[in-house]
C-alpha cells in the first residue's frame, strides 16, 4: 500500500509534514535530512524540487531553490539520492515542484522514477485539475502514486469537492491567500475557514500549510486538520544551524514541544 | 481556426497553469472580461480614449525611400506615434477600464524595457488608481529614463530581486503580489502571455492595429490585404495586434521576428521559436527556452523588450502550424537597421521595432509586394544604446 495512505489510515491527528528544498543548504544533504527528520519523528517528508521560477513561493523557498540549483541539483541526482535515503526509512515521501519539471522530464519517465526510488506522492501546484483528470490520473493510479491538490480560503465549494475527489493521500490546505512563508490571516478569519472546510466532511485527510512555523501554529492547525506542513521556518533553521543533524533534531523537538538535544 | 477555445488553448498551446492561490483572480477575470468589453459603454469609452488620448488611428505611412531601396511597397504602421511612444498603451487603456469595472483599487504590472510600465503608470494617473510596477533590478539600471517617467507619473517602481533580475523575474514578482492581494488588485500584463484569458484579451485590445490597417490599406491601395506583415515578437503583443484580423486570410504572410541576441546558437539569445521547446511559463503552455530539467533559461537581447524566454501561446500555435513564419535578428543587425531607417526616413525606431525592419534583409518576397512593417515604438528610450554604437553604424 502507498505509504501516505497507510500513514493516514494509522494516524489521524498531529501529523507533522516537513518540507525542505533538495540540494539546499548543500547538494548532497538530501539523504541525511530525510534520515534525521524521520528518526526525529516527522510523519511525512515533502521534498522540494528546486525550480528556477517558483511562482507560489515566498522569498525563503525562492532563495533556497536558487542555492540548490547553483549547487547543481537536478532530477536524476535527486532520484538517486532518494533511493539511497529509502534504505534507512519507510517514512512517506512527497515531491513538490512545478508541472513544467515533470512535463520536461516526461510524465511516464517521472512516475517510473518516483516508483523505483520510493517516492509516494506529488504536489504540483500549477497542474490544472482538468489536465490531471484527463491525461494523468490513470497513470498515477496504475502506479499507486498519490497526488495532493491545494485549497485556499478562496477556493469555491464546488472546487473543494472536486479537489477532494481527485486528491488522494491528503489535501494541502493553504492557511491564507499568500505565497509560502507569508504572514497569516487574522485568527478569526482563519478559524472560520478551517471550520467551514471541516464541516464539509471531506473524504480526504487535510494538512494545513503556509505560515506554520512553531509549536503554537502547529498545534492550532492540528485542531482543525489532521496535521500541518512546515516549510520556510525549517529552511531558515537549516540556514542558521551549524550542525545539520542537531539542527534538525532540535527543530522537530521544538515543534513537538519535547526536550531539546 | 486561430480562435482560442473555451479552456484558453490555441491548438495545444495556452491554458491556465496556475497555483490554486491565483485561481480566484484569474477566474474572476475570465468570467467577466468578455461581457464587460462587449458592453457599449465600455466600447465607447475605449474608442474615445484611443482617439483623444492615445492619438489613434495611427498613420499608415508609405515609406518611399525605404521602399525604393528594397524594391517593394513598404508601409509603416506608426505605433510609435501613440501617446507614451509605443503600442503598449492600447492594452493598458483597455485593461484599466476593465479594472475600474471590476472595482479594483490597486494596479500591478511588470516591465522590461519600461514601455509597458510607463503605459501602465500613465493610465493609472489618468484614472487616479494606485500603481506598482515590478522591474528587474538589472533593467532598472539599463532603462533609467523610463524609471524616471514612471516615478513622475506617480507609480511605485519595485525592484525584482529574485532569479536573474530581469523581465521574467519581474513577472514572477507581479504574480506573487497578485496572489497576496487577490481582492483589490488587478494585474495588467504587458503582452499576450500569462494564463488564459490574458493572451486573448491583450490580443483583442491590440487588434485595433490590424483593424485600422485594413481600412487604411483599402483607402491607399484599393486592397485591404497586404502580401506580408512583419512585426517583432517579445511576448508578441504588437505582432498579435498587427496579425489579428488577417489570421484567416492565408494570402497575407505573417512574419514574426525574434531577437537572436549575439546569435541563435551563441547561448546569448532570445530566439525562442528556434531553440525553445514546449513547456510552461507564467501560467501558459507555449514555447520557451529551458533545460532538459524544465528550468527556464535566461534569455539575452540588446533590446530589453524582446529579452523574454517565451512567446505568447498564439504565436507558438501560429509558428508551429506554419501560419506564421519566424525569423530572428541579431543585436548588430537590429542596430544597423535602426541607423538605416533613421537616415532613410527620418524615423528613429525603438530597438525592438528595429528587429522587424532588419528582417527585410532576410525576407524572401516578390518585387513590388505590399509589405506592412509594424513600427511598434519610437527610439527615444534607446538613444543611449544607439549612441554607444554610433561609431560602428552611423
Ligand atoms: C516598442 C516595443 N516593441 C515591442 C515590444 C515587445 O513586446 P511585444 O512582443 O509584446 O509587442 C516592446 C516591449 O517592451 C516595446 O517596447
PDB file of C-alpha atoms in Angstrom, chain A residues 49-59 62 66 69 73-76 98-101 103-105 125-131 134-135 150-152 154-156 158-159 163 174 176-179 182 189 210, chain B residues 7 9 14-25 27 31 161-163 168-169 171-173 175-183 277-283 285-286 288 290-297:
ATOM      1  CA  UNK A  49      12.425  20.011  -6.451  1.00  0.00           C
ATOM      2  CA  UNK A  50      14.204  23.351  -6.836  1.00  0.00           C
ATOM      3  CA  UNK A  51      12.779  25.399  -9.691  1.00  0.00           C
ATOM      4  CA  UNK A  52      14.006  28.488 -11.485  1.00  0.00           C
ATOM      5  CA  UNK A  53      10.588  30.169 -11.355  1.00  0.00           C
ATOM      6  CA  UNK A  54       8.689  29.065  -8.234  1.00  0.00           C
ATOM      7  CA  UNK A  55       5.545  31.195  -8.616  1.00  0.00           C
ATOM      8  CA  UNK A  56       3.736  30.128  -5.463  1.00  0.00           C
ATOM      9  CA  UNK A  57       6.735  30.535  -3.203  1.00  0.00           C
ATOM     10  CA  UNK A  58       7.872  33.353  -0.974  1.00  0.00           C
ATOM     11  CA  UNK A  59      11.405  34.615  -0.564  1.00  0.00           C
ATOM     12  CA  UNK A  62      12.855  31.020  -3.705  1.00  0.00           C
ATOM     13  CA  UNK A  66      18.370  29.286  -6.283  1.00  0.00           C
ATOM     14  CA  UNK A  69      20.240  24.954  -8.492  1.00  0.00           C
ATOM     15  CA  UNK A  73      20.773  19.837  -8.177  1.00  0.00           C
ATOM     16  CA  UNK A  74      18.884  18.053 -10.941  1.00  0.00           C
ATOM     17  CA  UNK A  75      16.148  15.436 -11.091  1.00  0.00           C
ATOM     18  CA  UNK A  76      18.300  12.397 -11.912  1.00  0.00           C
ATOM     19  CA  UNK A  98       6.136  22.743 -10.734  1.00  0.00           C
ATOM     20  CA  UNK A  99       4.430  20.924 -13.574  1.00  0.00           C
ATOM     21  CA  UNK A 100       6.978  22.004 -16.185  1.00  0.00           C
ATOM     22  CA  UNK A 101       9.623  19.952 -14.384  1.00  0.00           C
ATOM     23  CA  UNK A 103       6.445  17.670 -18.218  1.00  0.00           C
ATOM     24  CA  UNK A 104      10.021  18.119 -19.475  1.00  0.00           C
ATOM     25  CA  UNK A 105      11.312  15.036 -17.723  1.00  0.00           C
ATOM     26  CA  UNK A 125       0.535  23.433  -7.514  1.00  0.00           C
ATOM     27  CA  UNK A 126       0.220  24.616 -11.106  1.00  0.00           C
ATOM     28  CA  UNK A 127      -1.133  21.391 -12.593  1.00  0.00           C
ATOM     29  CA  UNK A 128      -4.712  22.128 -13.696  1.00  0.00           C
ATOM     30  CA  UNK A 129      -7.364  19.770 -12.305  1.00  0.00           C
ATOM     31  CA  UNK A 130      -8.849  19.079 -15.719  1.00  0.00           C
ATOM     32  CA  UNK A 131      -5.490  18.200 -17.211  1.00  0.00           C
ATOM     33  CA  UNK A 134      -7.945  13.913 -18.492  1.00  0.00           C
ATOM     34  CA  UNK A 135      -4.306  12.968 -19.096  1.00  0.00           C
ATOM     35  CA  UNK A 150      -4.260  22.711  -2.860  1.00  0.00           C
ATOM     36  CA  UNK A 151      -7.255  24.532  -1.484  1.00  0.00           C
ATOM     37  CA  UNK A 152      -7.209  28.124  -0.206  1.00  0.00           C
ATOM     38  CA  UNK A 154     -10.984  31.499  -1.599  1.00  0.00           C
ATOM     39  CA  UNK A 155     -11.500  28.106  -3.255  1.00  0.00           C
ATOM     40  CA  UNK A 156     -15.197  27.785  -4.102  1.00  0.00           C
ATOM     41  CA  UNK A 158     -17.640  23.019  -5.884  1.00  0.00           C
ATOM     42  CA  UNK A 159     -13.875  23.110  -6.421  1.00  0.00           C
ATOM     43  CA  UNK A 163     -10.278  18.505  -5.238  1.00  0.00           C
ATOM     44  CA  UNK A 174      -3.296  26.626   2.394  1.00  0.00           C
ATOM     45  CA  UNK A 176      -4.261  32.071   3.958  1.00  0.00           C
ATOM     46  CA  UNK A 177      -4.181  33.527   0.489  1.00  0.00           C
ATOM     47  CA  UNK A 178      -0.470  34.241   0.321  1.00  0.00           C
ATOM     48  CA  UNK A 179       2.754  32.830  -1.054  1.00  0.00           C
ATOM     49  CA  UNK A 182       3.860  34.725   4.364  1.00  0.00           C
ATOM     50  CA  UNK A 189     -10.912  34.700   9.672  1.00  0.00           C
ATOM     51  CA  UNK A 210       1.890  28.047   4.585  1.00  0.00           C
TER      52      UNK A 210
ATOM     53  CA  UNK B   7     -10.217  26.434 -21.909  1.00  0.00           C
ATOM     54  CA  UNK B   9      -5.994  26.960 -25.901  1.00  0.00           C
ATOM     55  CA  UNK B  14      -2.237  28.224 -23.876  1.00  0.00           C
ATOM     56  CA  UNK B  15      -4.386  27.192 -20.926  1.00  0.00           C
ATOM     57  CA  UNK B  16      -4.006  28.289 -17.318  1.00  0.00           C
ATOM     58  CA  UNK B  17      -1.242  26.538 -15.367  1.00  0.00           C
ATOM     59  CA  UNK B  18      -1.615  28.448 -12.144  1.00  0.00           C
ATOM     60  CA  UNK B  19      -1.452  27.633  -8.462  1.00  0.00           C
ATOM     61  CA  UNK B  20      -4.823  27.413  -6.728  1.00  0.00           C
ATOM     62  CA  UNK B  21      -3.872  30.657  -4.948  1.00  0.00           C
ATOM     63  CA  UNK B  22      -4.204  32.526  -8.210  1.00  0.00           C
ATOM     64  CA  UNK B  23      -7.351  30.754  -9.306  1.00  0.00           C
ATOM     65  CA  UNK B  24      -9.887  33.267  -7.900  1.00  0.00           C
ATOM     66  CA  UNK B  25      -8.102  36.224  -9.539  1.00  0.00           C
ATOM     67  CA  UNK B  27     -11.358  33.123 -12.720  1.00  0.00           C
ATOM     68  CA  UNK B  31     -15.882  35.129 -16.050  1.00  0.00           C
ATOM     69  CA  UNK B 161      15.499  40.899  -6.812  1.00  0.00           C
ATOM     70  CA  UNK B 162      14.886  37.211  -7.427  1.00  0.00           C
ATOM     71  CA  UNK B 163      16.381  34.955 -10.104  1.00  0.00           C
ATOM     72  CA  UNK B 168      10.901  37.050 -16.311  1.00  0.00           C
ATOM     73  CA  UNK B 169      11.503  37.701 -12.627  1.00  0.00           C
ATOM     74  CA  UNK B 171       6.625  38.897 -13.996  1.00  0.00           C
ATOM     75  CA  UNK B 172       7.078  36.312 -11.223  1.00  0.00           C
ATOM     76  CA  UNK B 173       7.040  39.091  -8.622  1.00  0.00           C
ATOM     77  CA  UNK B 175       2.170  37.242  -9.993  1.00  0.00           C
ATOM     78  CA  UNK B 176       3.247  36.733  -6.368  1.00  0.00           C
ATOM     79  CA  UNK B 177       1.922  40.189  -5.486  1.00  0.00           C
ATOM     80  CA  UNK B 178      -1.416  39.234  -7.046  1.00  0.00           C
ATOM     81  CA  UNK B 179      -1.507  36.014  -5.011  1.00  0.00           C
ATOM     82  CA  UNK B 180      -1.044  38.119  -1.882  1.00  0.00           C
ATOM     83  CA  UNK B 181      -3.700  40.695  -2.891  1.00  0.00           C
ATOM     84  CA  UNK B 182      -6.477  38.686  -4.514  1.00  0.00           C
ATOM     85  CA  UNK B 183      -9.371  41.028  -3.807  1.00  0.00           C
ATOM     86  CA  UNK B 277      10.624  23.773 -26.720  1.00  0.00           C
ATOM     87  CA  UNK B 278       7.124  23.169 -25.469  1.00  0.00           C
ATOM     88  CA  UNK B 279       6.628  23.820 -21.777  1.00  0.00           C
ATOM     89  CA  UNK B 280       5.038  26.108 -19.239  1.00  0.00           C
ATOM     90  CA  UNK B 281       5.982  29.663 -18.399  1.00  0.00           C
ATOM     91  CA  UNK B 282       3.973  32.209 -16.425  1.00  0.00           C
ATOM     92  CA  UNK B 283       0.895  30.029 -16.453  1.00  0.00           C
ATOM     93  CA  UNK B 285       1.774  26.202 -22.195  1.00  0.00           C
ATOM     94  CA  UNK B 286       3.867  27.558 -25.024  1.00  0.00           C
ATOM     95  CA  UNK B 288      10.098  28.617 -24.111  1.00  0.00           C
ATOM     96  CA  UNK B 290      14.542  25.735 -20.973  1.00  0.00           C
ATOM     97  CA  UNK B 291      16.898  22.994 -19.858  1.00  0.00           C
ATOM     98  CA  UNK B 292      16.077  19.284 -20.147  1.00  0.00           C
ATOM     99  CA  UNK B 293      15.055  19.509 -16.469  1.00  0.00           C
ATOM    100  CA  UNK B 294      12.498  22.218 -17.264  1.00  0.00           C
ATOM    101  CA  UNK B 295      14.460  25.071 -15.678  1.00  0.00           C
ATOM    102  CA  UNK B 296      13.777  28.300 -17.527  1.00  0.00           C
ATOM    103  CA  UNK B 297      16.856  29.652 -19.273  1.00  0.00           C
TER     104      UNK B 297
END
